[in-house]
GROMACS .gro file of C-alpha atoms in nm:
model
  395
    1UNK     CA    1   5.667   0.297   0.021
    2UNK     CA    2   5.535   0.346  -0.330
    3UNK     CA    3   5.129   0.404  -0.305
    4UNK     CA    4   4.922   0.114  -0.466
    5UNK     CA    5   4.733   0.209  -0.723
    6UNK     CA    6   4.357   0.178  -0.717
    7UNK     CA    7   4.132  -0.049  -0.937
    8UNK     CA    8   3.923   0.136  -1.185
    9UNK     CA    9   3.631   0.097  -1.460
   10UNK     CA   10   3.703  -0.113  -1.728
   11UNK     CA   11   3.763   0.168  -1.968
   12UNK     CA   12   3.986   0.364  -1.731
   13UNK     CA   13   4.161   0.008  -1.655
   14UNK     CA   14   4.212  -0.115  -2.072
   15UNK     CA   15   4.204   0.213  -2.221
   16UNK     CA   16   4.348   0.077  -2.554
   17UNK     CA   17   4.054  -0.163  -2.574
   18UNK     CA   18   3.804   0.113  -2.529
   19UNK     CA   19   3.984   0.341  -2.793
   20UNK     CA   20   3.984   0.036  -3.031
   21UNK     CA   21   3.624  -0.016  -2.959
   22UNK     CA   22   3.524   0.340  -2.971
   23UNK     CA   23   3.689   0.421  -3.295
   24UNK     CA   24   3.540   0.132  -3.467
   25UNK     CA   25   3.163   0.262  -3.327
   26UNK     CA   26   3.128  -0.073  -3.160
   27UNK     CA   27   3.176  -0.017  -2.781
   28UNK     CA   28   2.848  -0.074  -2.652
   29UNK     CA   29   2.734   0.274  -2.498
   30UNK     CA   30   2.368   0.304  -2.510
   31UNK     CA   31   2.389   0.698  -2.485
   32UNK     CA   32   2.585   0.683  -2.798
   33UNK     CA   33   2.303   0.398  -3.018
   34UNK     CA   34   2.145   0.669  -3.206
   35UNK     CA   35   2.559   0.794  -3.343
   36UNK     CA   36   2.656   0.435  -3.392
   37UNK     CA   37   2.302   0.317  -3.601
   38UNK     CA   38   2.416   0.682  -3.854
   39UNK     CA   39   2.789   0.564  -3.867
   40UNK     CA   40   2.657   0.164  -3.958
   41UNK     CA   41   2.456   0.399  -4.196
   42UNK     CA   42   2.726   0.600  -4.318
   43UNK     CA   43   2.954   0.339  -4.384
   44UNK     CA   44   2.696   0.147  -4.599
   45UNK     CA   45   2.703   0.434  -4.826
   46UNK     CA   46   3.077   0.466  -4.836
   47UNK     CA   47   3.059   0.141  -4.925
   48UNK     CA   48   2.825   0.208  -5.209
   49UNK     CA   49   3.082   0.481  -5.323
   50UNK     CA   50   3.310   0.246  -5.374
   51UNK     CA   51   3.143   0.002  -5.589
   52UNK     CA   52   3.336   0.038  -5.856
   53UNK     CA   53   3.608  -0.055  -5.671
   54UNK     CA   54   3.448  -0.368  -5.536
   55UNK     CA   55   3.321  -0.465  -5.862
   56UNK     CA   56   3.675  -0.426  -6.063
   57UNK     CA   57   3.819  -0.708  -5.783
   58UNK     CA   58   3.518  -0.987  -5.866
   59UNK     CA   59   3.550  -0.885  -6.238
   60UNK     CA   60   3.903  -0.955  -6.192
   61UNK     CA   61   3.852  -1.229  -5.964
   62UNK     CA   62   3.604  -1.369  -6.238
   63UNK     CA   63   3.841  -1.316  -6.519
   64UNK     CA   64   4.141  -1.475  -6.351
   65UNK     CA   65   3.867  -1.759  -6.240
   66UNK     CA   66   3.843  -1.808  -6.640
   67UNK     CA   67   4.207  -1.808  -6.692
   68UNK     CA   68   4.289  -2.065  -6.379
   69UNK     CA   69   4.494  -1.801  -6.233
   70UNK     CA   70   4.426  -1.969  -5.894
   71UNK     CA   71   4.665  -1.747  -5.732
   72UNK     CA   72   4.543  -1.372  -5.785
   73UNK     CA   73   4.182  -1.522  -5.664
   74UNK     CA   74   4.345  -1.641  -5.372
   75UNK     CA   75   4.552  -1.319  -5.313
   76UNK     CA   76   4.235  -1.113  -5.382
   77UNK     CA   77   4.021  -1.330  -5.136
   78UNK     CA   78   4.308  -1.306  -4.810
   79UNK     CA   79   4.244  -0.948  -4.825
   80UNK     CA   80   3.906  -0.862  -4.878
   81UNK     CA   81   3.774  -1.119  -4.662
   82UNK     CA   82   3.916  -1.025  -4.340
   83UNK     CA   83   3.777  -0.655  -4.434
   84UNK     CA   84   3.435  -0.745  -4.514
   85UNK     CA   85   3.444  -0.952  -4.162
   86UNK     CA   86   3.578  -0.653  -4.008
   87UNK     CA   87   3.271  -0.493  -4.100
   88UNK     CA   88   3.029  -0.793  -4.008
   89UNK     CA   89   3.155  -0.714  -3.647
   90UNK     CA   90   3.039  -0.387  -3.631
   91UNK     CA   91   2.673  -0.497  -3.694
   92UNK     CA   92   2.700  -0.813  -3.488
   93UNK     CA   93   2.846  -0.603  -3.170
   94UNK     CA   94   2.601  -0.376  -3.273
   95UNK     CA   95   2.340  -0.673  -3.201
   96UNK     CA   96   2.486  -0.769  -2.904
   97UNK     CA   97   2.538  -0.424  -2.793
   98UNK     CA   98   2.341  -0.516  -2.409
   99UNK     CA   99   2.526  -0.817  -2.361
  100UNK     CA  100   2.847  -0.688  -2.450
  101UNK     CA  101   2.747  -0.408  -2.172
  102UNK     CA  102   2.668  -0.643  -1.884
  103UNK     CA  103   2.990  -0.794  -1.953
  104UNK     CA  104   3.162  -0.449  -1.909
  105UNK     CA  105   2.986  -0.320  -1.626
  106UNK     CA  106   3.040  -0.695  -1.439
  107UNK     CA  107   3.388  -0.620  -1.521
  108UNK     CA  108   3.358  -0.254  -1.356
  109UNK     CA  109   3.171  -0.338  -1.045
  110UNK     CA  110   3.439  -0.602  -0.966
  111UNK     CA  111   3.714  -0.423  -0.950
  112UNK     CA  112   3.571  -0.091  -0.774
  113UNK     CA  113   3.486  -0.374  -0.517
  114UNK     CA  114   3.873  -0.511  -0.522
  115UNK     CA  115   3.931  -0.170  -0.377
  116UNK     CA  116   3.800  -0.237  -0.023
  117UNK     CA  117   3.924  -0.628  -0.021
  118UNK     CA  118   4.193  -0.799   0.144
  119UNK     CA  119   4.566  -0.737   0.018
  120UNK     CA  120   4.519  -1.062  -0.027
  121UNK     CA  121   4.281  -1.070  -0.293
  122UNK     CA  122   4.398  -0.723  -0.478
  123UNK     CA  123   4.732  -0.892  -0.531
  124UNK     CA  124   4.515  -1.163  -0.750
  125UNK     CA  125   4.326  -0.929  -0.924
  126UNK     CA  126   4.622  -0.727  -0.999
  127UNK     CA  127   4.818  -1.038  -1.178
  128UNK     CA  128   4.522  -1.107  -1.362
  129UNK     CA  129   4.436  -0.761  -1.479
  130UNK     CA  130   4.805  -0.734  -1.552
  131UNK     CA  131   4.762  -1.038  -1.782
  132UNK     CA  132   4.508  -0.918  -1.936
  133UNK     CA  133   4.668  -0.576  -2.000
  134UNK     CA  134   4.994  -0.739  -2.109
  135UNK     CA  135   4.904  -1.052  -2.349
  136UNK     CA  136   4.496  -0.947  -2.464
  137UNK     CA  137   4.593  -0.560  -2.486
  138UNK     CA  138   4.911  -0.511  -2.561
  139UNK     CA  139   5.118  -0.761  -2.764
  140UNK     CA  140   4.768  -0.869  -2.923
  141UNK     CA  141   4.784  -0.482  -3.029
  142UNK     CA  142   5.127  -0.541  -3.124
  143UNK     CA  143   5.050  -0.844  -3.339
  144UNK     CA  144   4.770  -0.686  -3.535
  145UNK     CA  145   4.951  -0.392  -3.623
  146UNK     CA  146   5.235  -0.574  -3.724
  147UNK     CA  147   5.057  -0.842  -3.942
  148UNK     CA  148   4.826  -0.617  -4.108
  149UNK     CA  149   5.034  -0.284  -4.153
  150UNK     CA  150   5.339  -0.475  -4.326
  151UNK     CA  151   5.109  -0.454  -4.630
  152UNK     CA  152   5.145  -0.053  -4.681
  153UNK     CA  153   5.496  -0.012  -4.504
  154UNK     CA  154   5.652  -0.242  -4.741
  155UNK     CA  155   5.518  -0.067  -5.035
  156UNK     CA  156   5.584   0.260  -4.890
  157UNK     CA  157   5.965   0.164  -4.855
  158UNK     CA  158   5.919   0.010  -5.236
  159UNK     CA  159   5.761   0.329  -5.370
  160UNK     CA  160   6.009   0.562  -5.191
  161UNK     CA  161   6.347   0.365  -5.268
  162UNK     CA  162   6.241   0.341  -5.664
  163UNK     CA  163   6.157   0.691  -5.706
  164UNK     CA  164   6.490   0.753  -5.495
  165UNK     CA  165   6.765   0.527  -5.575
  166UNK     CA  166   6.630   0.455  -5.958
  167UNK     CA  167   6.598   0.652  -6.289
  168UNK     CA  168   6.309   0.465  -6.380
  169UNK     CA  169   6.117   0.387  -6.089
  170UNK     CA  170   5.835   0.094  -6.024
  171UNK     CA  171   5.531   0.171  -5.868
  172UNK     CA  172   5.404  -0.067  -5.571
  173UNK     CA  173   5.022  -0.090  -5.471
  174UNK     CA  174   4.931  -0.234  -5.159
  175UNK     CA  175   4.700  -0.451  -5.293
  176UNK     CA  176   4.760  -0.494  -5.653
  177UNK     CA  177   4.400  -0.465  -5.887
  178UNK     CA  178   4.389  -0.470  -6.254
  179UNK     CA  179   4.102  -0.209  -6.376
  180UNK     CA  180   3.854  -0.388  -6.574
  181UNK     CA  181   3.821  -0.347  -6.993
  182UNK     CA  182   4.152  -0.159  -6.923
  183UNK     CA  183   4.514  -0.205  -6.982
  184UNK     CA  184   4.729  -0.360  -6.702
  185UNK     CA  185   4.936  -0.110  -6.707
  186UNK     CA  186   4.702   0.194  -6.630
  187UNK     CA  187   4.640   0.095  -6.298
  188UNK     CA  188   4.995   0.205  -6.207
  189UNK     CA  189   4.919   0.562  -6.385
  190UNK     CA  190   4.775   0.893  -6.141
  191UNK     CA  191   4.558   0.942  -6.029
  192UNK     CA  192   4.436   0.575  -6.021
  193UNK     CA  193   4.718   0.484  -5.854
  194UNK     CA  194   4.736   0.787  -5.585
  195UNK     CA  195   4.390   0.709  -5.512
  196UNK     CA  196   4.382   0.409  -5.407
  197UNK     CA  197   4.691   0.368  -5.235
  198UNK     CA  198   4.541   0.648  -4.980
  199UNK     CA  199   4.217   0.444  -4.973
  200UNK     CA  200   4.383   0.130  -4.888
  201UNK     CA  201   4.583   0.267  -4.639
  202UNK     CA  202   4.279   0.418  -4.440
  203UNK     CA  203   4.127   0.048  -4.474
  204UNK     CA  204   4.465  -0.088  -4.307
  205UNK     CA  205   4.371   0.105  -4.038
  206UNK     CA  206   4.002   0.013  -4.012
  207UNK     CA  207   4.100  -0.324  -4.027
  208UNK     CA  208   4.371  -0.289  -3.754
  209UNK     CA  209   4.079  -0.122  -3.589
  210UNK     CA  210   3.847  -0.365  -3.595
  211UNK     CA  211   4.061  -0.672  -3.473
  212UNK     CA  212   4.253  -0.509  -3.184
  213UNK     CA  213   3.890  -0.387  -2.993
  214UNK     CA  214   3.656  -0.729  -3.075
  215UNK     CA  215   3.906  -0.995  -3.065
  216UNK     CA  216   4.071  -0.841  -2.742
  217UNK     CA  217   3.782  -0.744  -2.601
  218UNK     CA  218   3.675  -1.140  -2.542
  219UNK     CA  219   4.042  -1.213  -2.401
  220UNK     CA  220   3.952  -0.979  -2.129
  221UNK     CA  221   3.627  -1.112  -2.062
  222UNK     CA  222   3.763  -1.476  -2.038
  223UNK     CA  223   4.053  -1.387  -1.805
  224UNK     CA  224   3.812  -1.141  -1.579
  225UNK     CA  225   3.637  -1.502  -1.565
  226UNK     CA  226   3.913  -1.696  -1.425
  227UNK     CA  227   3.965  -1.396  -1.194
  228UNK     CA  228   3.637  -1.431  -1.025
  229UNK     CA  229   3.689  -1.795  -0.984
  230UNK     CA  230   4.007  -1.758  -0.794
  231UNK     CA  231   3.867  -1.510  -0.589
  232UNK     CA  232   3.567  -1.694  -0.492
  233UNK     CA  233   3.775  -1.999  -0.407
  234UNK     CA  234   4.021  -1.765  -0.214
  235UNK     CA  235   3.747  -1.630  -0.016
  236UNK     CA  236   3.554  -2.011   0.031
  237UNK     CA  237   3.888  -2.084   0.222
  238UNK     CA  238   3.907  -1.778   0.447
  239UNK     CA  239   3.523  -1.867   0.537
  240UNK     CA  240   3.598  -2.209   0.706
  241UNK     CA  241   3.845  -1.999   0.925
  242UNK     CA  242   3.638  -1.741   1.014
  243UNK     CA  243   3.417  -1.762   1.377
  244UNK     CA  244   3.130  -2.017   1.407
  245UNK     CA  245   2.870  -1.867   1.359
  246UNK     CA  246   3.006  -1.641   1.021
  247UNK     CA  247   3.081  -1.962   0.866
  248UNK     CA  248   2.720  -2.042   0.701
  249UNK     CA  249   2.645  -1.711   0.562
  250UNK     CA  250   2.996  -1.639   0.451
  251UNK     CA  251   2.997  -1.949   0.221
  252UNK     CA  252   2.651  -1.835   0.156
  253UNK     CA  253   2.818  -1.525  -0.005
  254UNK     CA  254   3.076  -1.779  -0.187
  255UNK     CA  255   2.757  -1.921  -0.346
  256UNK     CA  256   2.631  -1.668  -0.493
  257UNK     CA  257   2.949  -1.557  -0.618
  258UNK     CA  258   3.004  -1.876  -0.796
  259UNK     CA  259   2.666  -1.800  -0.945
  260UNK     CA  260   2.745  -1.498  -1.063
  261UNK     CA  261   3.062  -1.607  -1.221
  262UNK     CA  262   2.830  -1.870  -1.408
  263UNK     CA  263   2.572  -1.599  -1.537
  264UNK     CA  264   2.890  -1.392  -1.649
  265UNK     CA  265   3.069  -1.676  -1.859
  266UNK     CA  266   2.676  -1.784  -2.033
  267UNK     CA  267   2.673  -1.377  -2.128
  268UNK     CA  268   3.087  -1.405  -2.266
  269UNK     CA  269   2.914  -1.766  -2.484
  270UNK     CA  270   2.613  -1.503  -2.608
  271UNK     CA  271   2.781  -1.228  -2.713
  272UNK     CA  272   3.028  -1.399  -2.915
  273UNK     CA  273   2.893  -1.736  -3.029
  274UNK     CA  274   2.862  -1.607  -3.388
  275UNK     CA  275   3.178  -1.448  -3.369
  276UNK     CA  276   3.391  -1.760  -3.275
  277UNK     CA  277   3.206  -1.968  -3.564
  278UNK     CA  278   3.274  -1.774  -3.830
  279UNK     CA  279   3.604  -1.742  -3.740
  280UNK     CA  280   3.662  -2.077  -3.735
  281UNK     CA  281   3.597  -2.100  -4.093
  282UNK     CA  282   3.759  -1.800  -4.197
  283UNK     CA  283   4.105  -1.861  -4.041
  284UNK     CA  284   4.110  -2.203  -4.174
  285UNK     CA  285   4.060  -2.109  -4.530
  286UNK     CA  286   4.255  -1.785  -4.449
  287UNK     CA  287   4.550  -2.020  -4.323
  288UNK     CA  288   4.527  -2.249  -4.624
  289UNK     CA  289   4.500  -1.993  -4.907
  290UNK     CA  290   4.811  -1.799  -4.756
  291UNK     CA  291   4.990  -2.123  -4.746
  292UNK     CA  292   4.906  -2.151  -5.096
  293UNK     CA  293   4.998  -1.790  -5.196
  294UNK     CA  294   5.363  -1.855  -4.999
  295UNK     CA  295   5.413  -2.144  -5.185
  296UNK     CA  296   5.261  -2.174  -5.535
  297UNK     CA  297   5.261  -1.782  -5.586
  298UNK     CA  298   5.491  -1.541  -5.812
  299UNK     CA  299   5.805  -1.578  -5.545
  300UNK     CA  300   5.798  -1.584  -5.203
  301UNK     CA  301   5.650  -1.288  -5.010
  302UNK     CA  302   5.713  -1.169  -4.686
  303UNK     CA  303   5.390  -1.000  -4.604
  304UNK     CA  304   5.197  -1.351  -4.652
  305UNK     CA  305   5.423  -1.495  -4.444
  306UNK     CA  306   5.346  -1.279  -4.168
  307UNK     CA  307   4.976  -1.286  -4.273
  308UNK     CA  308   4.981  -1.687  -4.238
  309UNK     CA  309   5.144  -1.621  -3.893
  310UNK     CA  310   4.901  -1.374  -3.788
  311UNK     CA  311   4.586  -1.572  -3.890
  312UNK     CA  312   4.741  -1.883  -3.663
  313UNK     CA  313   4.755  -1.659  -3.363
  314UNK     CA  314   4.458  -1.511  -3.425
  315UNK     CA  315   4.263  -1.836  -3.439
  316UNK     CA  316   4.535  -1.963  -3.157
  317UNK     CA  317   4.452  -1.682  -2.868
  318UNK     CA  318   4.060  -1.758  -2.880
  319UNK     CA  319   4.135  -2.152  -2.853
  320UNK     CA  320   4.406  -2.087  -2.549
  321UNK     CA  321   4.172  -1.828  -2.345
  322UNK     CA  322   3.884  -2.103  -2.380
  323UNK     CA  323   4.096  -2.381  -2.255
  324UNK     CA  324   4.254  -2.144  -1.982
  325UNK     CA  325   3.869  -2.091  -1.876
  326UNK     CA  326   3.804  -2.472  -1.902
  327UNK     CA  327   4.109  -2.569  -1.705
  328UNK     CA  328   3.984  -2.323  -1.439
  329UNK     CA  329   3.664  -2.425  -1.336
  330UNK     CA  330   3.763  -2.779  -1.315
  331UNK     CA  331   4.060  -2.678  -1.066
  332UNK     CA  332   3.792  -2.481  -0.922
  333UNK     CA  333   3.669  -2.857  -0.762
  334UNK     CA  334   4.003  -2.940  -0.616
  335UNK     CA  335   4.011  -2.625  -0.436
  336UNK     CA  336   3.686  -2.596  -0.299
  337UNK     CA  337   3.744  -2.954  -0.177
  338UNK     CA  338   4.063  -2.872  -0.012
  339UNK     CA  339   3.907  -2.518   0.145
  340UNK     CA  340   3.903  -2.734   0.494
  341UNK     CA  341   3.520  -2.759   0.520
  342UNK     CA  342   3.615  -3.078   0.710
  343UNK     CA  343   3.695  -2.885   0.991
  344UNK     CA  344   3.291  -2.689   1.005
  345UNK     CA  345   3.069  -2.945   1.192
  346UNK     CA  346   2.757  -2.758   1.024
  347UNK     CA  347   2.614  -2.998   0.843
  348UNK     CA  348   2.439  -2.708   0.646
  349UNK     CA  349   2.781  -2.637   0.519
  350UNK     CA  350   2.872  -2.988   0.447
  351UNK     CA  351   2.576  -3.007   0.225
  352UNK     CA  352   2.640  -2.620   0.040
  353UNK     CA  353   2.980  -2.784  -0.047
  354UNK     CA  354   2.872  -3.081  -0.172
  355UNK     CA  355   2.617  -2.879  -0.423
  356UNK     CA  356   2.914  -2.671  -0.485
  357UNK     CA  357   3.201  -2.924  -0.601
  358UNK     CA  358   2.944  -3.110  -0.793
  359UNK     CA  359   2.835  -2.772  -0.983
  360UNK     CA  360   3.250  -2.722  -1.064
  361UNK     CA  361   3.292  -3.081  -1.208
  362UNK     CA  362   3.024  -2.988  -1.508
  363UNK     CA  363   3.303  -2.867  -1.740
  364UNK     CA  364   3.282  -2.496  -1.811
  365UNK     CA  365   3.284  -2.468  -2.211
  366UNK     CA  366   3.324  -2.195  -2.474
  367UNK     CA  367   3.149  -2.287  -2.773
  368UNK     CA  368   3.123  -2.164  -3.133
  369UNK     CA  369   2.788  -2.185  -3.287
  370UNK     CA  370   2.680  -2.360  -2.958
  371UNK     CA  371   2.835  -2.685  -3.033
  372UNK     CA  372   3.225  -2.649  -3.140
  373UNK     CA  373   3.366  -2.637  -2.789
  374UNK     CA  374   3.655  -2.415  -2.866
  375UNK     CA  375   4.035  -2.564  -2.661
  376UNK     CA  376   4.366  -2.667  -2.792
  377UNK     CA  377   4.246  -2.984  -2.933
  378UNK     CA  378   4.039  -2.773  -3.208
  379UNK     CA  379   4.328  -2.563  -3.230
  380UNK     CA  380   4.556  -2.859  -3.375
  381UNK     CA  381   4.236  -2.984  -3.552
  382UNK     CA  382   4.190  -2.605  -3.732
  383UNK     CA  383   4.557  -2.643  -3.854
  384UNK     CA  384   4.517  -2.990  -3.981
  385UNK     CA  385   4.253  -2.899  -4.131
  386UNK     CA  386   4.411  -2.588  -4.295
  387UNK     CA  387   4.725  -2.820  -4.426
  388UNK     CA  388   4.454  -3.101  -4.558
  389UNK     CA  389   4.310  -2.771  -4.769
  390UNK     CA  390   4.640  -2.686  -4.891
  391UNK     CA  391   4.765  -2.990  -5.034
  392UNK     CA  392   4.406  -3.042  -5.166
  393UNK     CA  393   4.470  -2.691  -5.361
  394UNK     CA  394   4.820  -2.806  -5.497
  395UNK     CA  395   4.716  -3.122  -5.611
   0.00000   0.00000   0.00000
């Protein structure tokens, strides 16, 4: 019979997470505050290297502002925005480095304690950490890279079957820029164009970075939530059939579970309050201008396409986690009150279970800014939104 394997920390359990994190300088090791305060440091500067760079795309953003070219502004602004965010997470994580922590090491001293439960409740904590593993680490992984690194592959496969298959080949740029006061054409000429193809490749990857770690770092935390909920009702029910006398203080222990599990979700609404706000607005513009781009640009374009797609699931996962979390704790009522407390003649009980359901039926919410509740609903609002935008920009 094949061994079971054991639960472990969180970063031994979503390793890809943790690398993510890590890479980025935003996993929130206070041993490592001192590194992560000279890399926020450090990349301020290579920002400031670049500014050349990042003034020739708002010169060019202003010029084609004074033409009406409505579509390079657009095409400029889908790109740089979700960079700059990228960085806005490092110093926001950076701010909510502690409760980022406690969310980890909650995570961590659960499951070393799944190790000496019940097969019972190891075979729930394994489907949920295999959810998490599976949907928030790996195919969100998958998504990212694919949405994000379709930008330099196809103009990898451009450059290499011009220069190949073609006596006079035509050079591809990931992100197309026009240098300022110059002709349109030099920007195509070395080492202008060698330059910054390497440099936008490398910010590919901090980008893919960036939104792999954060992003799937708060799936985790919301399905480690629903975990503990099904664990604590799973254990109120084995309580009403333990002996007599166990009965009070084992529900006791439910209790204070279930207050646990409430301390843990208000630290998951703190640490990324901000985050779910801004991206709120930021995937509804970013799912209108791509729209636009598809549709009123120089030809159809694959890479927008998946872009547009990409920005929907990315607004899409956050919305579906919090309604999976909301859904929860209301079921959470139905199953204390079918646990079979009628059975316990303590009244003591009777009265810890009353306090209990009624706690449950206050609807568990994650909220952006502390007053969007983030569910589905929003969801369908975000894209209605998004498609009211777009047919604003067209008319």
């Amino acid at each position: 019979m094949r061994k079971r394997k054991k639960f472990k920390s969180f970063h031994e359990t979503y390793k890809l997470i943790t690398f993510a994190l890590t890479v980025a300088m935003i996993y929130p090791n206070p041993r490592t505050e001192k590194y992560r305060i000279i890399y926020i440091l450090f990349t301020a500067l290579v920002v400031g290297s670049i500014a050349p760079l990042a003034l020739a795309i708002f010169i060019d953003m202003y010029k084609c502002w004074r033409e009406d070219d409505i579509i390079n502004i657009i095409r400029h602004s889908t790109v740089v925005g979700p960079f700059l965010g990228g960085l806005f997470k490092m110093v926001l994580m950076f701010h909510k480095r502690v409760q980022a922590k406690q969310i980890m090491d909650e995570i961590t001293r659960d499951h070393l304690l799944y190790n000496d439960f019940s097969e019972k409740y190891k075979e729930i904590a394994r489907a949920g950490i295999h959810n998490s593993q599976r949907f928030s680490e790996k195919w969100w992984a998958v998504t990212v890279i694919f949405c994000v690194m379709t930008f330099p592959v196809m103009a990898i496969s451009l450059n290499f079957y011009n220069h190949t298959f073609k006596s006079e080949p035509t050079k591809y740029m990931i992100h197309d820029l026009r240098l300022p006061n110059t002709e349109a054409e030099l920007r195509f000429k070395s080492p202008y164009f060698e330059l910054i193809f390497v440099y936008m490749v490398y910010c590919s990857f901090l980008y893919v970075v960036n939104f792999i770690g954060y992003d799937g770092f708060f799936g985790l935390s919301i399905n480690h939530a629903c975990i503990k909920m099904e664990m604590y009702c799973a254990a109120l029910e084995d309580a009403f059939k333990a002996d007599e006398g166990e009965v009070f203080g084992r529900v006791v222990g439910v209790i204070k579970e279930q207050c646990r599990m409430f301390r843990y979700i208000e630290l998951i609404q703190d640490t990324f309050n901000i985050w779910l706000g801004i991206i709120f607005i930021a995937t509804m513009i970013q799912i209108c201008t791509c729209l636009y781009h598809i549709t009123e640009g120089y030809g159809f374009d694959l890479r927008y396409l998946i872009f547009v797609t990409g920005a929907v699931i990315h607004i899409y996962l956050p919305c579906r986690y919090a309604a999976k979390l909301k859904v929860m704790s209301l079921e959470t009522s139905n199953k204390i009150y079918c646990s079979g407390w009628e059975q316990v003649d303590d009244q003591r009980v009777r009265r810890l279970i009353m306090f209990m359901i009624a706690r449950t039926q206050i609807t568990v919410e994650i909220t952006a800014f502390g007053m969007l509740a983030f569910d589905m609903e929003l969801f369908v609002s975000i894209l209605q939104s998004s498609y009211s935008m777009f047919t604003l920009l067209r008319s």
